[in-house]
mmCIF file with all atom_site columns, C-alpha atoms in Angstrom:
data_model
loop_
_atom_site.group_PDB
_atom_site.id
_atom_site.type_symbol
_atom_site.label_atom_id
_atom_site.label_alt_id
_atom_site.label_comp_id
_atom_site.label_asym_id
_atom_site.label_entity_id
_atom_site.label_seq_id
_atom_site.pdbx_PDB_ins_code
_atom_site.Cartn_x
_atom_site.Cartn_y
_atom_site.Cartn_z
_atom_site.occupancy
_atom_site.B_iso_or_equiv
_atom_site.pdbx_formal_charge
_atom_site.auth_seq_id
_atom_site.auth_comp_id
_atom_site.auth_asym_id
_atom_site.auth_atom_id
_atom_site.pdbx_PDB_model_num
ATOM 1   C CA . MET A 1 1   ? -5.594  18.626  23.619  1.00 46.00 ? 1   MET A CA 1
ATOM 2   C CA . ASP A 1 2   ? -5.761  14.979  24.733  1.00 53.00 ? 2   ASP A CA 1
ATOM 3   C CA . HIS A 1 3   ? -4.517  13.747  21.306  1.00 51.00 ? 3   HIS A CA 1
ATOM 4   C CA . GLU A 1 4   ? -1.319  16.055  21.961  1.00 51.00 ? 4   GLU A CA 1
ATOM 5   C CA . HIS A 1 5   ? -1.169  14.923  25.484  1.00 52.00 ? 5   HIS A CA 1
ATOM 6   C CA . ASN A 1 6   ? -0.943  11.347  24.267  1.00 52.00 ? 6   ASN A CA 1
ATOM 7   C CA . ASN A 1 7   ? 1.546   12.240  21.526  1.00 54.00 ? 7   ASN A CA 1
ATOM 8   C CA . LYS A 1 8   ? 4.023   13.638  23.985  1.00 54.00 ? 8   LYS A CA 1
ATOM 9   C CA . GLU A 1 9   ? 3.167   10.587  26.461  1.00 57.00 ? 9   GLU A CA 1
ATOM 10  C CA . ARG A 1 10  ? 4.184   8.165   23.654  1.00 63.00 ? 10  ARG A CA 1
ATOM 11  C CA . SER A 1 11  ? 6.967   9.986   21.862  1.00 70.00 ? 11  SER A CA 1
ATOM 12  C CA . ALA A 1 12  ? 9.988   8.827   24.118  1.00 84.00 ? 12  ALA A CA 1
ATOM 13  C CA . SER A 1 13  ? 9.462   5.183   23.472  1.00 85.00 ? 13  SER A CA 1
ATOM 14  C CA . LEU A 1 14  ? 7.814   5.213   19.776  1.00 88.00 ? 14  LEU A CA 1
ATOM 15  C CA . ASP A 1 15  ? 10.424  7.699   18.631  1.00 89.00 ? 15  ASP A CA 1
ATOM 16  C CA . LEU A 1 16  ? 13.136  5.636   19.861  1.00 91.00 ? 16  LEU A CA 1
ATOM 17  C CA . LEU A 1 17  ? 11.934  2.600   18.032  1.00 91.00 ? 17  LEU A CA 1
ATOM 18  C CA . LEU A 1 18  ? 10.909  4.452   14.815  1.00 92.00 ? 18  LEU A CA 1
ATOM 19  C CA . ARG A 1 19  ? 14.772  5.725   14.811  1.00 92.00 ? 19  ARG A CA 1
ATOM 20  C CA . PHE A 1 20  ? 16.002  2.038   15.396  1.00 93.00 ? 20  PHE A CA 1
ATOM 21  C CA . GLN A 1 21  ? 13.465  0.977   12.801  1.00 93.00 ? 21  GLN A CA 1
ATOM 22  C CA . ARG A 1 22  ? 15.028  3.646   10.528  1.00 93.00 ? 22  ARG A CA 1
ATOM 23  C CA . LEU A 1 23  ? 18.454  2.793   11.127  1.00 93.00 ? 23  LEU A CA 1
ATOM 24  C CA . LEU A 1 24  ? 18.051  -0.843  10.066  1.00 91.00 ? 24  LEU A CA 1
ATOM 25  C CA . VAL A 1 25  ? 16.466  0.178   6.924   1.00 91.00 ? 25  VAL A CA 1
ATOM 26  C CA . SER A 1 26  ? 19.390  2.695   6.066   1.00 91.00 ? 26  SER A CA 1
ATOM 27  C CA . LYS A 1 27  ? 21.825  0.091   6.813   1.00 89.00 ? 27  LYS A CA 1
ATOM 28  C CA . LEU A 1 28  ? 20.210  -2.314  4.083   1.00 87.00 ? 28  LEU A CA 1
ATOM 29  C CA . TYR A 1 29  ? 19.661  0.218   1.572   1.00 84.00 ? 29  TYR A CA 1
ATOM 30  C CA . PRO A 1 30  ? 22.080  -0.113  -1.351  1.00 76.00 ? 30  PRO A CA 1
ATOM 31  C CA . GLY A 1 31  ? 22.679  3.509   -1.782  1.00 65.00 ? 31  GLY A CA 1
ATOM 32  C CA . ASP A 1 32  ? 24.617  4.342   -4.890  1.00 50.00 ? 32  ASP A CA 1
ATOM 33  C CA . CYS A 1 33  ? 25.384  0.420   -5.628  1.00 50.00 ? 33  CYS A CA 1
ATOM 34  C CA . VAL A 1 34  ? 21.686  0.191   -7.241  1.00 46.00 ? 34  VAL A CA 1
ATOM 35  C CA . GLY A 1 35  ? 21.613  -2.676  -9.644  1.00 47.00 ? 35  GLY A CA 1
ATOM 36  C CA . GLN A 1 36  ? 24.654  -4.388  -8.538  1.00 48.00 ? 36  GLN A CA 1
ATOM 37  C CA . VAL A 1 37  ? 23.945  -7.615  -6.751  1.00 49.00 ? 37  VAL A CA 1
ATOM 38  C CA . PRO A 1 38  ? 27.092  -9.144  -4.754  1.00 52.00 ? 38  PRO A CA 1
ATOM 39  C CA . SER A 1 39  ? 28.153  -12.586 -5.141  1.00 50.00 ? 39  SER A CA 1
ATOM 40  C CA . ALA A 1 40  ? 28.050  -12.971 -1.107  1.00 63.00 ? 40  ALA A CA 1
ATOM 41  C CA . TYR A 1 41  ? 26.787  -10.685 1.242   1.00 76.00 ? 41  TYR A CA 1
ATOM 42  C CA . SER A 1 42  ? 29.245  -9.212  4.025   1.00 83.00 ? 42  SER A CA 1
ATOM 43  C CA . PRO A 1 43  ? 28.641  -10.559 7.490   1.00 86.00 ? 43  PRO A CA 1
ATOM 44  C CA . ASP A 1 44  ? 27.827  -7.288  8.757   1.00 86.00 ? 44  ASP A CA 1
ATOM 45  C CA . LEU A 1 45  ? 24.849  -7.126  6.382   1.00 85.00 ? 45  LEU A CA 1
ATOM 46  C CA . LEU A 1 46  ? 23.580  -10.325 7.092   1.00 87.00 ? 46  LEU A CA 1
ATOM 47  C CA . GLY A 1 47  ? 23.764  -9.303  10.768  1.00 89.00 ? 47  GLY A CA 1
ATOM 48  C CA . VAL A 1 48  ? 21.608  -6.312  10.065  1.00 89.00 ? 48  VAL A CA 1
ATOM 49  C CA . GLY A 1 49  ? 19.176  -8.336  7.975   1.00 89.00 ? 49  GLY A CA 1
ATOM 50  C CA . SER A 1 50  ? 18.974  -10.881 10.979  1.00 90.00 ? 50  SER A CA 1
ATOM 51  C CA . LEU A 1 51  ? 18.485  -8.008  13.452  1.00 92.00 ? 51  LEU A CA 1
ATOM 52  C CA . LEU A 1 52  ? 15.272  -6.651  10.986  1.00 91.00 ? 52  LEU A CA 1
ATOM 53  C CA . LYS A 1 53  ? 13.988  -9.986  11.166  1.00 91.00 ? 53  LYS A CA 1
ATOM 54  C CA . LYS A 1 54  ? 14.214  -10.095 14.977  1.00 93.00 ? 54  LYS A CA 1
ATOM 55  C CA . TYR A 1 55  ? 12.683  -6.830  15.139  1.00 93.00 ? 55  TYR A CA 1
ATOM 56  C CA . THR A 1 56  ? 9.963   -7.530  12.720  1.00 92.00 ? 56  THR A CA 1
ATOM 57  C CA . ALA A 1 57  ? 9.001   -10.767 14.651  1.00 93.00 ? 57  ALA A CA 1
ATOM 58  C CA . LEU A 1 58  ? 8.502   -9.129  17.910  1.00 93.00 ? 58  LEU A CA 1
ATOM 59  C CA . LEU A 1 59  ? 6.578   -6.016  16.128  1.00 93.00 ? 59  LEU A CA 1
ATOM 60  C CA . CYS A 1 60  ? 4.568   -8.767  14.632  1.00 92.00 ? 60  CYS A CA 1
ATOM 61  C CA . THR A 1 61  ? 3.730   -10.511 17.749  1.00 93.00 ? 61  THR A CA 1
ATOM 62  C CA . HIS A 1 62  ? 2.477   -7.399  19.490  1.00 92.00 ? 62  HIS A CA 1
ATOM 63  C CA . ILE A 1 63  ? 0.461   -6.467  16.761  1.00 93.00 ? 63  ILE A CA 1
ATOM 64  C CA . GLY A 1 64  ? -0.979  -10.029 16.537  1.00 92.00 ? 64  GLY A CA 1
ATOM 65  C CA . ASP A 1 65  ? -1.915  -9.671  19.809  1.00 93.00 ? 65  ASP A CA 1
ATOM 66  C CA . ILE A 1 66  ? -3.409  -6.396  19.754  1.00 92.00 ? 66  ILE A CA 1
ATOM 67  C CA . LEU A 1 67  ? -5.772  -6.571  16.395  1.00 93.00 ? 67  LEU A CA 1
ATOM 68  C CA . PRO A 1 68  ? -7.921  -9.367  17.379  1.00 94.00 ? 68  PRO A CA 1
ATOM 69  C CA . VAL A 1 69  ? -8.946  -7.483  20.609  1.00 94.00 ? 69  VAL A CA 1
ATOM 70  C CA . ALA A 1 70  ? -9.266  -4.260  18.601  1.00 94.00 ? 70  ALA A CA 1
ATOM 71  C CA . THR A 1 71  ? -11.675 -6.062  16.230  1.00 93.00 ? 71  THR A CA 1
ATOM 72  C CA . SER A 1 72  ? -13.797 -7.528  18.904  1.00 94.00 ? 72  SER A CA 1
ATOM 73  C CA . ILE A 1 73  ? -14.237 -4.103  20.406  1.00 94.00 ? 73  ILE A CA 1
ATOM 74  C CA . ALA A 1 74  ? -14.418 -2.279  17.190  1.00 91.00 ? 74  ALA A CA 1
ATOM 75  C CA . SER A 1 75  ? -17.282 -4.674  15.820  1.00 91.00 ? 75  SER A CA 1
ATOM 76  C CA . THR A 1 76  ? -19.695 -3.300  18.468  1.00 90.00 ? 76  THR A CA 1
ATOM 77  C CA . SER A 1 77  ? -20.456 -0.262  16.637  1.00 88.00 ? 77  SER A CA 1
ATOM 78  C CA . HIS A 1 78  ? -19.235 2.551   14.378  1.00 86.00 ? 78  HIS A CA 1
ATOM 79  C CA . ARG A 1 79  ? -18.351 4.854   17.282  1.00 88.00 ? 79  ARG A CA 1
ATOM 80  C CA . HIS A 1 80  ? -16.409 2.036   18.914  1.00 91.00 ? 80  HIS A CA 1
ATOM 81  C CA . PHE A 1 81  ? -14.487 1.459   15.626  1.00 90.00 ? 81  PHE A CA 1
ATOM 82  C CA . ALA A 1 82  ? -13.575 5.341   15.577  1.00 89.00 ? 82  ALA A CA 1
ATOM 83  C CA . GLU A 1 83  ? -12.279 5.067   19.040  1.00 91.00 ? 83  GLU A CA 1
ATOM 84  C CA . VAL A 1 84  ? -10.313 1.902   18.712  1.00 92.00 ? 84  VAL A CA 1
ATOM 85  C CA . SER A 1 85  ? -9.105  3.365   15.458  1.00 91.00 ? 85  SER A CA 1
ATOM 86  C CA . ARG A 1 86  ? -7.934  6.403   17.018  1.00 90.00 ? 86  ARG A CA 1
ATOM 87  C CA . VAL A 1 87  ? -6.012  4.267   19.684  1.00 90.00 ? 87  VAL A CA 1
ATOM 88  C CA . VAL A 1 88  ? -4.582  1.773   17.237  1.00 90.00 ? 88  VAL A CA 1
ATOM 89  C CA . ASP A 1 89  ? -3.505  4.816   15.023  1.00 88.00 ? 89  ASP A CA 1
ATOM 90  C CA . GLY A 1 90  ? -1.265  6.103   18.103  1.00 87.00 ? 90  GLY A CA 1
ATOM 91  C CA . ASP A 1 91  ? 0.070   2.436   18.751  1.00 86.00 ? 91  ASP A CA 1
ATOM 92  C CA . LEU A 1 92  ? 2.895   0.398   17.112  1.00 86.00 ? 92  LEU A CA 1
ATOM 93  C CA . THR A 1 93  ? 0.550   -0.436  14.469  1.00 89.00 ? 93  THR A CA 1
ATOM 94  C CA . GLY A 1 94  ? -0.285  2.943   13.318  1.00 89.00 ? 94  GLY A CA 1
ATOM 95  C CA . ILE A 1 95  ? 3.157   4.367   13.545  1.00 90.00 ? 95  ILE A CA 1
ATOM 96  C CA . LEU A 1 96  ? 5.623   1.649   13.123  1.00 92.00 ? 96  LEU A CA 1
ATOM 97  C CA . LEU A 1 97  ? 3.961   -0.992  11.082  1.00 92.00 ? 97  LEU A CA 1
ATOM 98  C CA . PRO A 1 98  ? 3.144   1.443   7.784   1.00 93.00 ? 98  PRO A CA 1
ATOM 99  C CA . GLU A 1 99  ? 6.457   2.849   7.446   1.00 93.00 ? 99  GLU A CA 1
ATOM 100 C CA . LEU A 1 100 ? 8.156   -0.475  7.965   1.00 93.00 ? 100 LEU A CA 1
ATOM 101 C CA . VAL A 1 101 ? 5.857   -2.054  5.055   1.00 92.00 ? 101 VAL A CA 1
ATOM 102 C CA . VAL A 1 102 ? 7.015   0.601   2.983   1.00 92.00 ? 102 VAL A CA 1
ATOM 103 C CA . SER A 1 103 ? 10.565  0.414   3.624   1.00 91.00 ? 103 SER A CA 1
ATOM 104 C CA . ILE A 1 104 ? 10.713  -3.226  3.073   1.00 90.00 ? 104 ILE A CA 1
ATOM 105 C CA . VAL A 1 105 ? 8.659   -3.114  -0.258  1.00 89.00 ? 105 VAL A CA 1
ATOM 106 C CA . LEU A 1 106 ? 11.428  -0.574  -1.304  1.00 89.00 ? 106 LEU A CA 1
ATOM 107 C CA . LEU A 1 107 ? 14.422  -2.763  -0.119  1.00 88.00 ? 107 LEU A CA 1
ATOM 108 C CA . LEU A 1 108 ? 12.734  -5.674  -1.876  1.00 87.00 ? 108 LEU A CA 1
ATOM 109 C CA . SER A 1 109 ? 12.806  -3.550  -5.174  1.00 86.00 ? 109 SER A CA 1
ATOM 110 C CA . LYS A 1 110 ? 16.370  -2.779  -4.581  1.00 84.00 ? 110 LYS A CA 1
ATOM 111 C CA . ASN A 1 111 ? 17.718  -5.850  -3.488  1.00 82.00 ? 111 ASN A CA 1
ATOM 112 C CA . ALA A 1 112 ? 15.464  -8.871  -3.526  1.00 83.00 ? 112 ALA A CA 1
ATOM 113 C CA . GLY A 1 113 ? 17.998  -11.483 -2.519  1.00 83.00 ? 113 GLY A CA 1
ATOM 114 C CA . LEU A 1 114 ? 19.218  -9.671  0.552   1.00 82.00 ? 114 LEU A CA 1
ATOM 115 C CA . MET A 1 115 ? 15.645  -9.353  1.637   1.00 84.00 ? 115 MET A CA 1
ATOM 116 C CA . GLN A 1 116 ? 14.882  -12.950 0.883   1.00 83.00 ? 116 GLN A CA 1
ATOM 117 C CA . GLU A 1 117 ? 17.804  -13.975 3.069   1.00 82.00 ? 117 GLU A CA 1
ATOM 118 C CA . ALA A 1 118 ? 16.709  -11.655 5.922   1.00 83.00 ? 118 ALA A CA 1
ATOM 119 C CA . GLY A 1 119 ? 13.387  -13.312 5.745   1.00 86.00 ? 119 GLY A CA 1
ATOM 120 C CA . ALA A 1 120 ? 11.151  -10.792 7.389   1.00 85.00 ? 120 ALA A CA 1
ATOM 121 C CA . ILE A 1 121 ? 8.427   -10.554 4.438   1.00 86.00 ? 121 ILE A CA 1
ATOM 122 C CA . PRO A 1 122 ? 6.841   -13.867 5.721   1.00 88.00 ? 122 PRO A CA 1
ATOM 123 C CA . LEU A 1 123 ? 6.441   -12.470 9.253   1.00 88.00 ? 123 LEU A CA 1
ATOM 124 C CA . LEU A 1 124 ? 4.465   -9.493  7.803   1.00 88.00 ? 124 LEU A CA 1
ATOM 125 C CA . ALA A 1 125 ? 2.168   -11.808 5.810   1.00 86.00 ? 125 ALA A CA 1
ATOM 126 C CA . GLY A 1 126 ? 0.998   -13.202 9.037   1.00 86.00 ? 126 GLY A CA 1
ATOM 127 C CA . LEU A 1 127 ? -0.616  -9.980  9.810   1.00 89.00 ? 127 LEU A CA 1
ATOM 128 C CA . LEU A 1 128 ? -2.855  -9.671  6.582   1.00 89.00 ? 128 LEU A CA 1
ATOM 129 C CA . GLU A 1 129 ? -5.752  -11.896 8.023   1.00 90.00 ? 129 GLU A CA 1
ATOM 130 C CA . HIS A 1 130 ? -5.942  -9.766  11.229  1.00 91.00 ? 130 HIS A CA 1
ATOM 131 C CA . LEU A 1 131 ? -5.531  -6.358  9.403   1.00 90.00 ? 131 LEU A CA 1
ATOM 132 C CA . ASP A 1 132 ? -8.140  -7.630  6.571   1.00 90.00 ? 132 ASP A CA 1
ATOM 133 C CA . ARG A 1 133 ? -10.715 -8.436  9.516   1.00 90.00 ? 133 ARG A CA 1
ATOM 134 C CA . PHE A 1 134 ? -10.115 -5.228  10.934  1.00 91.00 ? 134 PHE A CA 1
ATOM 135 C CA . ASN A 1 135 ? -10.473 -3.115  7.924   1.00 88.00 ? 135 ASN A CA 1
ATOM 136 C CA . HIS A 1 136 ? -13.702 -4.818  6.741   1.00 88.00 ? 136 HIS A CA 1
ATOM 137 C CA . LEU A 1 137 ? -15.456 -3.051  9.835   1.00 88.00 ? 137 LEU A CA 1
ATOM 138 C CA . ALA A 1 138 ? -14.495 0.291   8.563   1.00 85.00 ? 138 ALA A CA 1
ATOM 139 C CA . PRO A 1 139 ? -17.748 2.429   7.487   1.00 78.00 ? 139 PRO A CA 1
ATOM 140 C CA . GLY A 1 140 ? -17.915 3.089   3.801   1.00 71.00 ? 140 GLY A CA 1
ATOM 141 C CA . LYS A 1 141 ? -15.469 0.133   3.130   1.00 66.00 ? 141 LYS A CA 1
ATOM 142 C CA . GLU A 1 142 ? -17.203 -0.975  -0.054  1.00 66.00 ? 142 GLU A CA 1
ATOM 143 C CA . ARG A 1 143 ? -17.248 2.421   -1.387  1.00 63.00 ? 143 ARG A CA 1
ATOM 144 C CA . ASP A 1 144 ? -13.509 3.078   -0.694  1.00 62.00 ? 144 ASP A CA 1
ATOM 145 C CA . ASP A 1 145 ? -12.789 -0.371  -2.334  1.00 62.00 ? 145 ASP A CA 1
ATOM 146 C CA . ASN A 1 146 ? -14.437 0.506   -5.533  1.00 63.00 ? 146 ASN A CA 1
ATOM 147 C CA . GLU A 1 147 ? -12.713 3.686   -5.793  1.00 61.00 ? 147 GLU A CA 1
ATOM 148 C CA . ASP A 1 148 ? -9.102  2.264   -5.068  1.00 59.00 ? 148 ASP A CA 1
ATOM 149 C CA . LEU A 1 149 ? -9.902  -0.117  -7.777  1.00 59.00 ? 149 LEU A CA 1
ATOM 150 C CA . ALA A 1 150 ? -11.289 2.219   -10.383 1.00 57.00 ? 150 ALA A CA 1
ATOM 151 C CA . TRP A 1 151 ? -8.884  3.650   -12.756 1.00 53.00 ? 151 TRP A CA 1
ATOM 152 C CA . PRO A 1 152 ? -9.490  5.852   -15.803 1.00 51.00 ? 152 PRO A CA 1
ATOM 153 C CA . GLY A 1 153 ? -9.274  2.564   -17.873 1.00 49.00 ? 153 GLY A CA 1
ATOM 154 C CA . ILE A 1 154 ? -11.869 0.836   -16.107 1.00 48.00 ? 154 ILE A CA 1
ATOM 155 C CA . MET A 1 155 ? -15.695 2.012   -16.516 1.00 45.00 ? 155 MET A CA 1
ATOM 156 C CA . GLY A 1 156 ? -17.279 2.871   -13.242 1.00 45.00 ? 156 GLY A CA 1
ATOM 157 C CA . SER A 1 157 ? -20.422 0.987   -13.938 1.00 43.00 ? 157 SER A CA 1
ATOM 158 C CA . PHE A 1 158 ? -18.206 -2.211  -13.881 1.00 44.00 ? 158 PHE A CA 1
ATOM 159 C CA . PHE A 1 159 ? -18.416 -1.870  -10.039 1.00 45.00 ? 159 PHE A CA 1
ATOM 160 C CA . THR A 1 160 ? -22.153 -0.752  -9.852  1.00 47.00 ? 160 THR A CA 1
ATOM 161 C CA . GLY A 1 161 ? -23.252 -3.807  -11.927 1.00 46.00 ? 161 GLY A CA 1
ATOM 162 C CA . GLN A 1 162 ? -25.024 -1.527  -14.530 1.00 47.00 ? 162 GLN A CA 1
ATOM 163 C CA . ASN A 1 163 ? -24.820 -2.512  -18.178 1.00 47.00 ? 163 ASN A CA 1
ATOM 164 C CA . SER A 1 164 ? -23.019 0.072   -20.488 1.00 45.00 ? 164 SER A CA 1
ATOM 165 C CA . ARG A 1 165 ? -22.888 -2.133  -23.445 1.00 47.00 ? 165 ARG A CA 1
ATOM 166 C CA . ASN A 1 166 ? -26.333 -0.877  -25.087 1.00 47.00 ? 166 ASN A CA 1
ATOM 167 C CA . ASN A 1 167 ? -25.936 -0.816  -28.911 1.00 46.00 ? 167 ASN A CA 1
ATOM 168 C CA . GLU A 1 168 ? -26.584 3.071   -28.842 1.00 49.00 ? 168 GLU A CA 1
ATOM 169 C CA . GLU A 1 169 ? -23.618 3.496   -26.418 1.00 61.00 ? 169 GLU A CA 1
ATOM 170 C CA . VAL A 1 170 ? -21.077 1.880   -28.320 1.00 65.00 ? 170 VAL A CA 1
ATOM 171 C CA . MET A 1 171 ? -18.938 4.076   -30.552 1.00 78.00 ? 171 MET A CA 1
ATOM 172 C CA . LEU A 1 172 ? -16.763 2.482   -33.294 1.00 84.00 ? 172 LEU A CA 1
ATOM 173 C CA . ILE A 1 173 ? -13.215 3.825   -33.366 1.00 86.00 ? 173 ILE A CA 1
ATOM 174 C CA . ARG A 1 174 ? -11.229 3.205   -36.537 1.00 87.00 ? 174 ARG A CA 1
ATOM 175 C CA . LYS A 1 175 ? -7.485  2.761   -36.411 1.00 87.00 ? 175 LYS A CA 1
ATOM 176 C CA . ALA A 1 176 ? -6.913  6.286   -38.267 1.00 87.00 ? 176 ALA A CA 1
ATOM 177 C CA . ASP A 1 177 ? -9.088  7.908   -35.569 1.00 87.00 ? 177 ASP A CA 1
ATOM 178 C CA . LEU A 1 178 ? -6.903  6.301   -32.614 1.00 88.00 ? 178 LEU A CA 1
ATOM 179 C CA . GLU A 1 179 ? -3.730  7.194   -34.699 1.00 89.00 ? 179 GLU A CA 1
ATOM 180 C CA . ASN A 1 180 ? -4.973  10.995  -34.938 1.00 89.00 ? 180 ASN A CA 1
ATOM 181 C CA . HIS A 1 181 ? -6.123  11.480  -31.528 1.00 88.00 ? 181 HIS A CA 1
ATOM 182 C CA . ASN A 1 182 ? -2.570  10.211  -30.206 1.00 87.00 ? 182 ASN A CA 1
ATOM 183 C CA . LYS A 1 183 ? -1.050  12.594  -32.718 1.00 89.00 ? 183 LYS A CA 1
ATOM 184 C CA . ASP A 1 184 ? -2.956  15.444  -31.280 1.00 86.00 ? 184 ASP A CA 1
ATOM 185 C CA . GLY A 1 185 ? -1.677  14.674  -27.736 1.00 84.00 ? 185 GLY A CA 1
ATOM 186 C CA . GLY A 1 186 ? -4.099  12.355  -26.675 1.00 86.00 ? 186 GLY A CA 1
ATOM 187 C CA . PHE A 1 187 ? -3.561  8.694   -25.215 1.00 87.00 ? 187 PHE A CA 1
ATOM 188 C CA . TRP A 1 188 ? -5.835  5.813   -26.289 1.00 89.00 ? 188 TRP A CA 1
ATOM 189 C CA . THR A 1 189 ? -4.925  2.387   -26.267 1.00 88.00 ? 189 THR A CA 1
ATOM 190 C CA . VAL A 1 190 ? -6.517  -0.934  -27.403 1.00 89.00 ? 190 VAL A CA 1
ATOM 191 C CA . ILE A 1 191 ? -6.926  -3.846  -25.160 1.00 87.00 ? 191 ILE A CA 1
ATOM 192 C CA . ASP A 1 192 ? -8.854  -6.951  -26.447 1.00 84.00 ? 192 ASP A CA 1
ATOM 193 C CA . GLY A 1 193 ? -10.598 -4.778  -29.045 1.00 84.00 ? 193 GLY A CA 1
ATOM 194 C CA . LYS A 1 194 ? -11.479 -2.103  -26.818 1.00 87.00 ? 194 LYS A CA 1
ATOM 195 C CA . VAL A 1 195 ? -10.164 1.462   -26.767 1.00 89.00 ? 195 VAL A CA 1
ATOM 196 C CA . TYR A 1 196 ? -9.296  2.933   -23.436 1.00 87.00 ? 196 TYR A CA 1
ATOM 197 C CA . ASP A 1 197 ? -8.392  6.629   -22.861 1.00 88.00 ? 197 ASP A CA 1
ATOM 198 C CA . ILE A 1 198 ? -5.174  6.555   -20.362 1.00 85.00 ? 198 ILE A CA 1
ATOM 199 C CA . LYS A 1 199 ? -4.434  10.082  -20.524 1.00 82.00 ? 199 LYS A CA 1
ATOM 200 C CA . ASP A 1 200 ? -5.372  10.801  -16.944 1.00 79.00 ? 200 ASP A CA 1
ATOM 201 C CA . PHE A 1 201 ? -3.534  7.617   -15.776 1.00 77.00 ? 201 PHE A CA 1
ATOM 202 C CA . GLN A 1 202 ? -0.468  8.643   -17.722 1.00 73.00 ? 202 GLN A CA 1
ATOM 203 C CA . THR A 1 203 ? 0.164   11.780  -15.261 1.00 69.00 ? 203 THR A CA 1
ATOM 204 C CA . GLN A 1 204 ? 0.134   9.127   -12.012 1.00 69.00 ? 204 GLN A CA 1
ATOM 205 C CA . SER A 1 205 ? 1.930   6.517   -13.567 1.00 64.00 ? 205 SER A CA 1
ATOM 206 C CA . LEU A 1 206 ? 5.666   5.976   -12.268 1.00 64.00 ? 206 LEU A CA 1
ATOM 207 C CA . THR A 1 207 ? 6.628   3.684   -14.921 1.00 65.00 ? 207 THR A CA 1
ATOM 208 C CA . GLY A 1 208 ? 6.759   6.172   -17.928 1.00 64.00 ? 208 GLY A CA 1
ATOM 209 C CA . SER A 1 209 ? 4.791   6.564   -21.174 1.00 64.00 ? 209 SER A CA 1
ATOM 210 C CA . SER A 1 210 ? 7.117   4.034   -23.176 1.00 67.00 ? 210 SER A CA 1
ATOM 211 C CA . ILE A 1 211 ? 5.873   1.048   -20.975 1.00 69.00 ? 211 ILE A CA 1
ATOM 212 C CA . LEU A 1 212 ? 2.239   2.314   -21.092 1.00 68.00 ? 212 LEU A CA 1
#
């Protein structure tokens, strides 16, 4: 009930900021003109880019003030970290920042030149150290990092420090074996003389099978 009450209290101001943020992103999004890079950007477009930079600067200033204090309190205990995380999650840091970062990455992939003109990205880079210090306080951080870094082409024992190169465990795979396996619907690939099974990664990849 307290959580719902807090949501209602912050909805008016944060929803307005979130709508404004999405409006800026939508004005900069190229729409159907993907891949076409104009020789000169229109004054209106540059104006929106400048406005995005000012908005990002104000947001980063606020978050830069909040996170060091949050980190100081959260470092007291796991309980303090949980409470601070709940507060931060309902603040600008947890509501506006994640969507802004994703939006800027998307805009960067669509029109890198315009985003460089806008100059909002270096402002976000200034928050990395604050975010990193806060995230390092999270319980189970090392386990989560290992899970994020691990993918089907990398052995899990690499992160635990166990040696999996015992002679009994090494299997020799001939070129013909690899070709026959892939013809049957498998997805083995060779990197530096080692065979990796990336079949599971194929379903998660956004790049397509040809690039893999």
